[in-house]
């Protein structure tokens, strides 16, 4: 007789009928995993697998990558361009020429009636670098609007701003290989196991070979916090006070690296003066971490010899996000932990190509980390594009989070949204809805026509998605990866590059500038424009990117391969080559819980979903893990309010309300709830999103709510349906 496992059927791996595997790169998060998509004999994408020889993922993929081939042909994809007079009319299908002509005419009309900047463009971190560069050329060189920005203002803006303030330039200095060398890892507001599962796997690999302390700062007991040696459950929005206090202990106990400070930094005296106010006893009252733990962490970090910090949205999405980033950089500068293996200040990026937009989209300036404010940069780009430098503005225009209020005040009349879904992803969506309704003209360019923002569009452009196109993404560690075109775009949708090129042809300026038709042709312009610069691409080619599975910039002409780290020689991008130690007083300016709204509302992500779920919400094998809007709540607080596990609750903030299912868990403290922001029905109907003064990034993670049990589940369901309809 057979027992146990012998009784079971043997595992069979389904034969998907793959006849060809094609190389590409994952299009979700910024980890940058190399993927192969399997095609059957009819050319359908039927499977995905990780590429074993890729340095980033070494054959591994996370849940989202494993099912990525399913996103091409799912409900909601845009097939034909759509048009309508008013957003409340029904859309009608049209052809590309009519839709493109209409948009070009509306842009020209709005600009001639209200000025060039009255038409705004908001893009993304999720199209190819070549597409970003082309859009920048179109926005800055052809249409000529200065109100051009991207959703990276919701995401990486604080990191960009912090790097610029500390080091004189954007550019994450470290890499994943730093885990193999470090003696201490300090992570702020990052849930690596869920949000960057393969970077986390790289960390675990390093830890298996060699033990080193892992310290996680997060108000929730995340999966990352659970594996950490020390978890610091910080009071939301107070990381800056903690960081100043770590610096206090390091200086007070003489644990700093005086030679490094002297040789490579400016501003020490003022910095020292400011951190004097953050002794551990005073700081613990602000940040909620006891003074002994602050001392222990400071000593562990400073004495490690090689220590690295990583951070993500827990830092960036805060009213002092930029200061938080600078404070992390301060910590690494005073301990001499920049540019050495295992010693770095590494911002973990978000979207697959949030880096590419920073480098090449011209959103905040001009391509290749050039600035509108610099005459030489304006002249160089104008010459390269063949236009008059006077066509460029002399300073950057509004950030995404200021563009929307400028629509409210009537300063901006028309908007083009590309590969982002602000109707779900921006804070205070009841206000965003009114703003979108107020526009004279809205065009939405998205791979999925059912994204919420499209409900307010006059014209919809159906775009190709991910491997329906060709081009590059830059990942967290500055690695430029290639996305090969695996299958042709769905229906009559078109690559974003094609759409931008067609639009350019409809403008006078567009006839002066040349627009390469292929992604590789555009890449060649990037190589030329990057030569000799910090982000040098001149040693790269598509072929080399494919054979080496990505190359890290700088990669100079003649170089066999890329460079894993920046600032290895201690020379920074400020004119005198020194980094800045910045004095950063903590100002408490958040909306905090009070008697009326007694809970913190924290928001973020879960492993199975990506952002506004236009993709993962429709992939059955992923959506099944969390198909319903829900929140994490502490069982003790739930009991007091008569709320049960699996029941429903209504949350109300000063902006709006939302109904969610309740998951009881000790992951959150009694005075906090955590809501995955993936669902349109909840998090951002409530969030406040106060802005960081430097980066203009919203504090998505801090606001106050009240909570009540919802007994009538049917009423809750109707409520959510209504919320969706808006
Ligand atoms: N599965 C999945 N992966 C993704 C994404 C996705 O949507 N789904 N999105 C990608 C993108 S664009 C991004 S930007 C990244 C985001 O990646 P992460 O930033 O790691 O993810 P979040 O869940 O937004 O936030 C991380 C943590 O910040 C904590 N936090 C909240 N407030 C504070 C605070 O005041 N201080 C500190 N120290 N921590 C705080 C939260 O409790 C949360 O656990 O993920 C990328 N990867
Ligand atoms: N409360 C709260 N809100 C948040 C956050 C939070 O932590 N809490 N996080 C913020 C962060 S970090 C981010 S990055 C934003 C993300 O916010 P969004 O950018 O609004 O989210 P996505 O769902 O990724 O939107 C991308 C859109 O592009 C489309 N798309 C995908 N690929 C392509 C393509 O190749 N071409 C075109 N044309 N379209 C494409 C998708 O269908 C989707 O509609 O959300 C922010 N909002
Ligand atoms: S870790 Fe990120 S890049 Fe890698 S497979 Fe998952 S979603 Fe894709
Ligand atoms: Mo992000």
PDB file of N, CA and C in Angstrom, residues 23-36 48-51 54-62 65 68 176 196-199 201-202 352 466 473 475 479 481-483 549:
ATOM      1  N   UNK A  23      13.898  37.350 -25.428  1.00  0.00           N
ATOM      2  CA  UNK A  23      14.507  38.101 -24.324  1.00  0.00           C
ATOM      3  C   UNK A  23      13.840  39.464 -24.135  1.00  0.00           C
ATOM      4  N   UNK A  24      13.583  39.811 -22.878  1.00  0.00           N
ATOM      5  CA  UNK A  24      13.090  41.151 -22.581  1.00  0.00           C
ATOM      6  C   UNK A  24      13.340  41.453 -21.092  1.00  0.00           C
ATOM      7  N   UNK A  25      12.778  42.533 -20.567  1.00  0.00           N
ATOM      8  CA  UNK A  25      13.001  42.907 -19.165  1.00  0.00           C
ATOM      9  C   UNK A  25      11.647  43.184 -18.530  1.00  0.00           C
ATOM     10  N   UNK A  26      11.469  42.802 -17.277  1.00  0.00           N
ATOM     11  CA  UNK A  26      10.171  42.964 -16.608  1.00  0.00           C
ATOM     12  C   UNK A  26       9.732  44.426 -16.590  1.00  0.00           C
ATOM     13  N   UNK A  27       8.431  44.631 -16.750  1.00  0.00           N
ATOM     14  CA  UNK A  27       7.889  45.988 -16.843  1.00  0.00           C
ATOM     15  C   UNK A  27       7.138  46.457 -15.611  1.00  0.00           C
ATOM     16  N   UNK A  28       7.287  45.792 -14.503  1.00  0.00           N
ATOM     17  CA  UNK A  28       6.612  46.269 -13.286  1.00  0.00           C
ATOM     18  C   UNK A  28       7.559  47.131 -12.445  1.00  0.00           C
ATOM     19  N   UNK A  29       8.303  46.493 -11.539  1.00  0.00           N
ATOM     20  CA  UNK A  29       9.057  47.323 -10.600  1.00  0.00           C
ATOM     21  C   UNK A  29      10.469  47.600 -11.099  1.00  0.00           C
ATOM     22  N   UNK A  30      11.195  48.389 -10.318  1.00  0.00           N
ATOM     23  CA  UNK A  30      12.503  48.886 -10.754  1.00  0.00           C
ATOM     24  C   UNK A  30      13.643  47.905 -10.510  1.00  0.00           C
ATOM     25  N   UNK A  31      13.326  46.691 -10.058  1.00  0.00           N
ATOM     26  CA  UNK A  31      14.402  45.722  -9.824  1.00  0.00           C
ATOM     27  C   UNK A  31      15.149  45.445 -11.120  1.00  0.00           C
ATOM     28  N   UNK A  32      14.358  45.306 -12.217  1.00  0.00           N
ATOM     29  CA  UNK A  32      14.986  45.130 -13.526  1.00  0.00           C
ATOM     30  C   UNK A  32      15.338  43.687 -13.843  1.00  0.00           C
ATOM     31  N   UNK A  33      14.389  42.762 -13.577  1.00  0.00           N
ATOM     32  CA  UNK A  33      14.665  41.345 -13.840  1.00  0.00           C
ATOM     33  C   UNK A  33      14.624  41.042 -15.336  1.00  0.00           C
ATOM     34  N   UNK A  34      15.579  40.222 -15.778  1.00  0.00           N
ATOM     35  CA  UNK A  34      15.582  39.761 -17.170  1.00  0.00           C
ATOM     36  C   UNK A  34      14.588  38.619 -17.319  1.00  0.00           C
ATOM     37  N   UNK A  35      13.795  38.728 -18.371  1.00  0.00           N
ATOM     38  CA  UNK A  35      12.679  37.797 -18.576  1.00  0.00           C
ATOM     39  C   UNK A  35      12.751  37.238 -19.983  1.00  0.00           C
ATOM     40  N   UNK A  36      12.301  35.994 -20.131  1.00  0.00           N
ATOM     41  CA  UNK A  36      12.025  35.510 -21.475  1.00  0.00           C
ATOM     42  C   UNK A  36      10.548  35.200 -21.588  1.00  0.00           C
ATOM     43  N   UNK A  48       6.255  32.802 -19.205  1.00  0.00           N
ATOM     44  CA  UNK A  48       7.356  33.708 -18.865  1.00  0.00           C
ATOM     45  C   UNK A  48       8.348  32.925 -18.020  1.00  0.00           C
ATOM     46  N   UNK A  49       9.639  33.214 -18.179  1.00  0.00           N
ATOM     47  CA  UNK A  49      10.623  32.601 -17.271  1.00  0.00           C
ATOM     48  C   UNK A  49      11.775  33.574 -17.034  1.00  0.00           C
ATOM     49  N   UNK A  50      12.434  33.418 -15.896  1.00  0.00           N
ATOM     50  CA  UNK A  50      13.573  34.278 -15.578  1.00  0.00           C
ATOM     51  C   UNK A  50      14.802  33.839 -16.362  1.00  0.00           C
ATOM     52  N   UNK A  51      15.727  34.771 -16.570  1.00  0.00           N
ATOM     53  CA  UNK A  51      16.936  34.460 -17.341  1.00  0.00           C
ATOM     54  C   UNK A  51      18.081  34.133 -16.362  1.00  0.00           C
ATOM     55  N   UNK A  54      21.318  36.320 -16.077  1.00  0.00           N
ATOM     56  CA  UNK A  54      21.215  37.749 -15.770  1.00  0.00           C
ATOM     57  C   UNK A  54      21.716  38.010 -14.360  1.00  0.00           C
ATOM     58  N   UNK A  55      22.599  38.991 -14.206  1.00  0.00           N
ATOM     59  CA  UNK A  55      23.174  39.263 -12.899  1.00  0.00           C
ATOM     60  C   UNK A  55      22.109  39.695 -11.883  1.00  0.00           C
ATOM     61  N   UNK A  56      21.089  40.433 -12.342  1.00  0.00           N
ATOM     62  CA  UNK A  56      20.078  40.946 -11.415  1.00  0.00           C
ATOM     63  C   UNK A  56      19.305  39.812 -10.762  1.00  0.00           C
ATOM     64  N   UNK A  57      18.654  38.967 -11.564  1.00  0.00           N
ATOM     65  CA  UNK A  57      17.698  38.018 -10.982  1.00  0.00           C
ATOM     66  C   UNK A  57      18.124  36.555 -11.052  1.00  0.00           C
ATOM     67  N   UNK A  58      19.189  36.259 -11.790  1.00  0.00           N
ATOM     68  CA  UNK A  58      19.767  34.912 -11.794  1.00  0.00           C
ATOM     69  C   UNK A  58      18.708  33.813 -11.925  1.00  0.00           C
ATOM     70  N   UNK A  59      17.794  34.027 -12.851  1.00  0.00           N
ATOM     71  CA  UNK A  59      16.773  33.022 -13.141  1.00  0.00           C
ATOM     72  C   UNK A  59      15.484  33.182 -12.368  1.00  0.00           C
ATOM     73  N   UNK A  60      15.506  34.001 -11.319  1.00  0.00           N
ATOM     74  CA  UNK A  60      14.307  34.146 -10.482  1.00  0.00           C
ATOM     75  C   UNK A  60      13.361  35.220 -11.029  1.00  0.00           C
ATOM     76  N   UNK A  61      12.082  35.084 -10.686  1.00  0.00           N
ATOM     77  CA  UNK A  61      11.093  36.130 -10.942  1.00  0.00           C
ATOM     78  C   UNK A  61      10.146  36.137  -9.754  1.00  0.00           C
ATOM     79  N   UNK A  62       9.478  37.270  -9.512  1.00  0.00           N
ATOM     80  CA  UNK A  62       8.446  37.263  -8.482  1.00  0.00           C
ATOM     81  C   UNK A  62       7.113  36.934  -9.144  1.00  0.00           C
ATOM     82  N   UNK A  65       6.081  38.947 -12.257  1.00  0.00           N
ATOM     83  CA  UNK A  65       6.848  38.601 -13.451  1.00  0.00           C
ATOM     84  C   UNK A  65       6.415  37.260 -14.036  1.00  0.00           C
ATOM     85  N   UNK A  68       3.445  37.697 -16.229  1.00  0.00           N
ATOM     86  CA  UNK A  68       3.440  38.947 -16.996  1.00  0.00           C
ATOM     87  C   UNK A  68       2.935  38.770 -18.437  1.00  0.00           C
ATOM     88  N   UNK A 176      23.231  46.369  -6.163  1.00  0.00           N
ATOM     89  CA  UNK A 176      22.791  45.202  -5.381  1.00  0.00           C
ATOM     90  C   UNK A 176      23.990  44.433  -4.816  1.00  0.00           C
ATOM     91  N   UNK A 196      10.038  44.711  -3.786  1.00  0.00           N
ATOM     92  CA  UNK A 196      11.179  44.428  -4.659  1.00  0.00           C
ATOM     93  C   UNK A 196      11.669  43.025  -4.321  1.00  0.00           C
ATOM     94  N   UNK A 197      10.832  42.016  -4.570  1.00  0.00           N
ATOM     95  CA  UNK A 197      11.123  40.670  -4.053  1.00  0.00           C
ATOM     96  C   UNK A 197      12.470  40.125  -4.506  1.00  0.00           C
ATOM     97  N   UNK A 198      12.915  40.503  -5.683  1.00  0.00           N
ATOM     98  CA  UNK A 198      14.174  39.912  -6.162  1.00  0.00           C
ATOM     99  C   UNK A 198      15.386  40.658  -5.594  1.00  0.00           C
ATOM    100  N   UNK A 199      15.249  41.940  -5.302  1.00  0.00           N
ATOM    101  CA  UNK A 199      16.343  42.627  -4.581  1.00  0.00           C
ATOM    102  C   UNK A 199      16.451  42.004  -3.191  1.00  0.00           C
ATOM    103  N   UNK A 201      15.651  38.984  -2.412  1.00  0.00           N
ATOM    104  CA  UNK A 201      16.268  37.654  -2.560  1.00  0.00           C
ATOM    105  C   UNK A 201      17.789  37.792  -2.660  1.00  0.00           C
ATOM    106  N   UNK A 202      18.261  38.853  -3.339  1.00  0.00           N
ATOM    107  CA  UNK A 202      19.709  39.093  -3.412  1.00  0.00           C
ATOM    108  C   UNK A 202      20.277  39.351  -2.015  1.00  0.00           C
ATOM    109  N   UNK A 352       9.381  50.583 -13.141  1.00  0.00           N
ATOM    110  CA  UNK A 352      10.385  49.938 -13.997  1.00  0.00           C
ATOM    111  C   UNK A 352      11.327  50.944 -14.645  1.00  0.00           C
ATOM    112  N   UNK A 466       4.474  47.452 -22.568  1.00  0.00           N
ATOM    113  CA  UNK A 466       5.658  46.620 -22.251  1.00  0.00           C
ATOM    114  C   UNK A 466       6.286  46.008 -23.494  1.00  0.00           C
ATOM    115  N   UNK A 473      14.867  50.281 -20.132  1.00  0.00           N
ATOM    116  CA  UNK A 473      14.512  50.757 -18.797  1.00  0.00           C
ATOM    117  C   UNK A 473      15.813  50.841 -18.001  1.00  0.00           C
ATOM    118  N   UNK A 475      17.275  50.470 -14.169  1.00  0.00           N
ATOM    119  CA  UNK A 475      16.781  49.963 -12.880  1.00  0.00           C
ATOM    120  C   UNK A 475      17.402  50.729 -11.701  1.00  0.00           C
ATOM    121  N   UNK A 479      21.275  50.269 -13.962  1.00  0.00           N
ATOM    122  CA  UNK A 479      21.516  49.307 -15.038  1.00  0.00           C
ATOM    123  C   UNK A 479      20.511  49.543 -16.162  1.00  0.00           C
ATOM    124  N   UNK A 481      18.614  48.230 -19.097  1.00  0.00           N
ATOM    125  CA  UNK A 481      18.193  46.911 -19.580  1.00  0.00           C
ATOM    126  C   UNK A 481      17.390  47.060 -20.862  1.00  0.00           C
ATOM    127  N   UNK A 482      17.453  46.035 -21.695  1.00  0.00           N
ATOM    128  CA  UNK A 482      16.769  46.101 -22.983  1.00  0.00           C
ATOM    129  C   UNK A 482      15.439  45.338 -22.951  1.00  0.00           C
ATOM    130  N   UNK A 483      14.427  45.954 -23.514  1.00  0.00           N
ATOM    131  CA  UNK A 483      13.134  45.295 -23.705  1.00  0.00           C
ATOM    132  C   UNK A 483      13.024  45.041 -25.196  1.00  0.00           C
ATOM    133  N   UNK A 549      23.055  41.299 -20.481  1.00  0.00           N
ATOM    134  CA  UNK A 549      21.842  41.411 -19.647  1.00  0.00           C
ATOM    135  C   UNK A 549      21.874  42.713 -18.845  1.00  0.00           C
TER     136      UNK A 549
END
